[in-house]
Amino acid sequence: MTVIKVAESLGRMFYLVSPKATTFATVQEVPPYVADATPWFVVFILVELLYFTFKDKGKGLQRHDGQWDQGKYRMNDMIGSLGAGSVQQMSRFFLGSLQMVTYNYVWDHYRIESIAFDTFKLSTWIGCFLGVDFIYYWFHRAAHEVNILWAGHSVHHSSEYYNATTALRQSLVQTYTSFIFYMPLALVFSPSQFAVHSQLNLLIGFWVHTDLIPRMGWLEYIINTPSAHRLHHGRNRYCIDKNYGAALIIWDRMFDTFADERVYPQVVARLEDEEPVAYGLTHPINTFDPVEIQFGHFLHIWNMLRITPGLVNKFKVIFYGPGWHPGVPRTGLLSEIPEVDLKNPPVKYDPTLPSKFNCYIGFQFMIVMIVGSALLAEGYKVLPMWQTQSICIAFLFSLVTMAKMMDAKTYGLKAELVRTLAIFLLAEFVARSGYYEQTYWQRRGTLVVADTFFVSSLFLGWNIYKLGSNWAAVAAVVPTTGKALDKKVKVI
């Protein structure tokens, strides 16, 4: 890859592209910009990790103990975020690309011929850029103000950390609800134009997920910046329902949803008025289980429907804001959101495990991500669909069992033992049965996989025998506010 190609690839992360070079005649010609950006995702994450490793003797990587400058990265949260993003990407092997199928149909049957554009013009390119970003603003706002849409979008906000991995914590459900908002664009802009800008609009949302970049001067008035988006991810009262923009922040300024991060001295005049952002949901979900992360708020809605009287009120539970209940405005009351104690920052959910189990989880997750990345990159092109889907199911099961360990569940080791034994037996069958035709080296590789998971099973079995249900040396550290509220409401 030449230096120019690398520069072009990096430029796409910031929407710095050539309009002509990103215009295509058909949607089939449009490159998979998001998939091609995977190396940059890794680079950005590694840069942050290196920074926090050497900054203040690694203070940012330490367990959060009530100080604002600690707990910037934790392995369990990183696995939760990367796992959620992988599950969202793998959903296409089951549900397909509903967005592009629908967009193509509207374009083919209902486009306005007199103003529809399917050839390159700079004005058309800019128009599609603005159109996609404008629609994203309104979808994003609806995803915060409509409870059933928030059920999907809350996945992205469920991390109590704010770093590059948080950007990859994406919702499975949101992928299949957001597309309807973009359909008006199909009346004017061709599918290839939309495919380009929808990808670039997604990529530019990655780099703003960082604590490392301070306020950016006059750019704060025009584009979405790390400062603006940090506030958006906050659970402080002044952060709620603010800063929805993706590429541009001008929509928030136009429609009165903009707020500044309260930093001294750029925004507030006195140091005592500075208010750091506490990240995550107002009522944390306290788990790393990808199934609970993806569907936890749907369960909350169901429970609210059961206890809320009246058909009209049940309708409001679904389509009003996530903080609504009888007797309050459509989007709820800010006064009901727990205040953030600036002297005692919220304790982040971070169960304590013996180091040997942390090492084991890290090693197993590395294996899972290598398999998942290979499948998403090239593997699905050569495998039958049922095998691809089977690998996806195994991938999800692996994330769930590792999450049970990270959540320090008493049955965590037993659940993981079931997984490792299943993979060991499957690999042995594939290698020795002759059912699948394999070359010598393919068979040797399969046997290595079998040996790896056999050893893993021995490790787990021995610890179950020695430690039993008390395998986690220290009980999970759960914020008292979250524990107290968990019986009443899972997520708001």
PDB file of N, CA, C and O in Angstrom, residues 59 62-71 341-348 477:
ATOM      1  N   LYS A  59      -1.872   5.600  35.402  1.00  0.00           N
ATOM      2  CA  LYS A  59      -3.004   5.888  36.278  1.00  0.00           C
ATOM      3  C   LYS A  59      -4.341   5.689  35.564  1.00  0.00           C
ATOM      4  O   LYS A  59      -5.318   5.246  36.166  1.00  0.00           O
ATOM      5  N   GLN A  62      -5.709   2.157  35.818  1.00  0.00           N
ATOM      6  CA  GLN A  62      -5.969   1.593  37.132  1.00  0.00           C
ATOM      7  C   GLN A  62      -7.470   1.479  37.387  1.00  0.00           C
ATOM      8  O   GLN A  62      -8.274   2.155  36.752  1.00  0.00           O
ATOM      9  N   ARG A  63      -7.821   0.630  38.320  1.00  0.00           N
ATOM     10  CA  ARG A  63      -9.219   0.491  38.713  1.00  0.00           C
ATOM     11  C   ARG A  63      -9.754   1.833  39.205  1.00  0.00           C
ATOM     12  O   ARG A  63      -9.095   2.556  39.936  1.00  0.00           O
ATOM     13  N   HIS A  64     -10.972   2.148  38.800  1.00  0.00           N
ATOM     14  CA  HIS A  64     -11.585   3.399  39.209  1.00  0.00           C
ATOM     15  C   HIS A  64     -11.894   3.346  40.706  1.00  0.00           C
ATOM     16  O   HIS A  64     -12.618   2.478  41.178  1.00  0.00           O
ATOM     17  N   ASP A  65     -11.329   4.292  41.468  1.00  0.00           N
ATOM     18  CA  ASP A  65     -11.543   4.276  42.910  1.00  0.00           C
ATOM     19  C   ASP A  65     -12.020   5.626  43.423  1.00  0.00           C
ATOM     20  O   ASP A  65     -11.676   6.058  44.515  1.00  0.00           O
ATOM     21  N   GLY A  66     -12.816   6.297  42.606  1.00  0.00           N
ATOM     22  CA  GLY A  66     -13.392   7.558  43.046  1.00  0.00           C
ATOM     23  C   GLY A  66     -12.614   8.781  42.616  1.00  0.00           C
ATOM     24  O   GLY A  66     -12.853   9.878  43.132  1.00  0.00           O
ATOM     25  N   GLN A  67     -11.691   8.632  41.656  1.00  0.00           N
ATOM     26  CA  GLN A  67     -10.960   9.776  41.122  1.00  0.00           C
ATOM     27  C   GLN A  67     -11.276   9.921  39.640  1.00  0.00           C
ATOM     28  O   GLN A  67     -11.342   8.943  38.910  1.00  0.00           O
ATOM     29  N   TRP A  68     -11.447  11.158  39.211  1.00  0.00           N
ATOM     30  CA  TRP A  68     -11.862  11.406  37.832  1.00  0.00           C
ATOM     31  C   TRP A  68     -10.825  10.952  36.812  1.00  0.00           C
ATOM     32  O   TRP A  68     -11.165  10.598  35.692  1.00  0.00           O
ATOM     33  N   ASP A  69      -9.545  10.984  37.167  1.00  0.00           N
ATOM     34  CA  ASP A  69      -8.506  10.673  36.182  1.00  0.00           C
ATOM     35  C   ASP A  69      -8.093   9.205  36.198  1.00  0.00           C
ATOM     36  O   ASP A  69      -7.094   8.824  35.607  1.00  0.00           O
ATOM     37  N   GLN A  70      -8.859   8.344  36.857  1.00  0.00           N
ATOM     38  CA  GLN A  70      -8.569   6.913  36.857  1.00  0.00           C
ATOM     39  C   GLN A  70      -9.678   6.143  36.146  1.00  0.00           C
ATOM     40  O   GLN A  70     -10.792   6.619  35.990  1.00  0.00           O
ATOM     41  N   GLY A  71      -9.325   4.923  35.736  1.00  0.00           N
ATOM     42  CA  GLY A  71     -10.331   4.069  35.117  1.00  0.00           C
ATOM     43  C   GLY A  71     -10.743   4.511  33.735  1.00  0.00           C
ATOM     44  O   GLY A  71     -11.941   4.597  33.424  1.00  0.00           O
ATOM     45  N   ASP A 341     -22.229  13.375  41.997  1.00  0.00           N
ATOM     46  CA  ASP A 341     -21.453  13.995  43.071  1.00  0.00           C
ATOM     47  C   ASP A 341     -20.043  14.267  42.543  1.00  0.00           C
ATOM     48  O   ASP A 341     -19.258  13.340  42.312  1.00  0.00           O
ATOM     49  N   LEU A 342     -19.718  15.545  42.347  1.00  0.00           N
ATOM     50  CA  LEU A 342     -18.432  15.902  41.747  1.00  0.00           C
ATOM     51  C   LEU A 342     -17.252  15.555  42.650  1.00  0.00           C
ATOM     52  O   LEU A 342     -16.145  15.310  42.167  1.00  0.00           O
ATOM     53  N   LYS A 343     -17.478  15.515  43.969  1.00  0.00           N
ATOM     54  CA  LYS A 343     -16.392  15.159  44.888  1.00  0.00           C
ATOM     55  C   LYS A 343     -16.224  13.654  45.008  1.00  0.00           C
ATOM     56  O   LYS A 343     -15.146  13.176  45.394  1.00  0.00           O
ATOM     57  N   ASN A 344     -17.265  12.910  44.693  1.00  0.00           N
ATOM     58  CA  ASN A 344     -17.210  11.447  44.753  1.00  0.00           C
ATOM     59  C   ASN A 344     -17.790  10.878  43.459  1.00  0.00           C
ATOM     60  O   ASN A 344     -18.983  10.544  43.397  1.00  0.00           O
ATOM     61  N   PRO A 345     -16.992  10.801  42.406  1.00  0.00           N
ATOM     62  CA  PRO A 345     -17.491  10.327  41.104  1.00  0.00           C
ATOM     63  C   PRO A 345     -18.132   8.946  41.227  1.00  0.00           C
ATOM     64  O   PRO A 345     -17.749   8.144  42.091  1.00  0.00           O
ATOM     65  N   PRO A 346     -19.126   8.657  40.386  1.00  0.00           N
ATOM     66  CA  PRO A 346     -19.786   7.350  40.444  1.00  0.00           C
ATOM     67  C   PRO A 346     -18.775   6.211  40.293  1.00  0.00           C
ATOM     68  O   PRO A 346     -17.896   6.254  39.431  1.00  0.00           O
ATOM     69  N   VAL A 347     -18.898   5.209  41.141  1.00  0.00           N
ATOM     70  CA  VAL A 347     -18.023   4.040  41.065  1.00  0.00           C
ATOM     71  C   VAL A 347     -18.437   3.192  39.870  1.00  0.00           C
ATOM     72  O   VAL A 347     -19.604   2.853  39.720  1.00  0.00           O
ATOM     73  N   LYS A 348     -17.491   2.855  39.032  1.00  0.00           N
ATOM     74  CA  LYS A 348     -17.794   2.090  37.826  1.00  0.00           C
ATOM     75  C   LYS A 348     -17.889   0.603  38.128  1.00  0.00           C
ATOM     76  O   LYS A 348     -17.170   0.087  38.989  1.00  0.00           O
ATOM     77  N   VAL A 477     -17.696  -5.619  42.494  1.00  0.00           N
ATOM     78  CA  VAL A 477     -17.877  -4.267  42.982  1.00  0.00           C
ATOM     79  C   VAL A 477     -19.030  -3.657  42.218  1.00  0.00           C
ATOM     80  O   VAL A 477     -18.929  -3.364  41.036  1.00  0.00           O
TER      81      VAL A 477
END
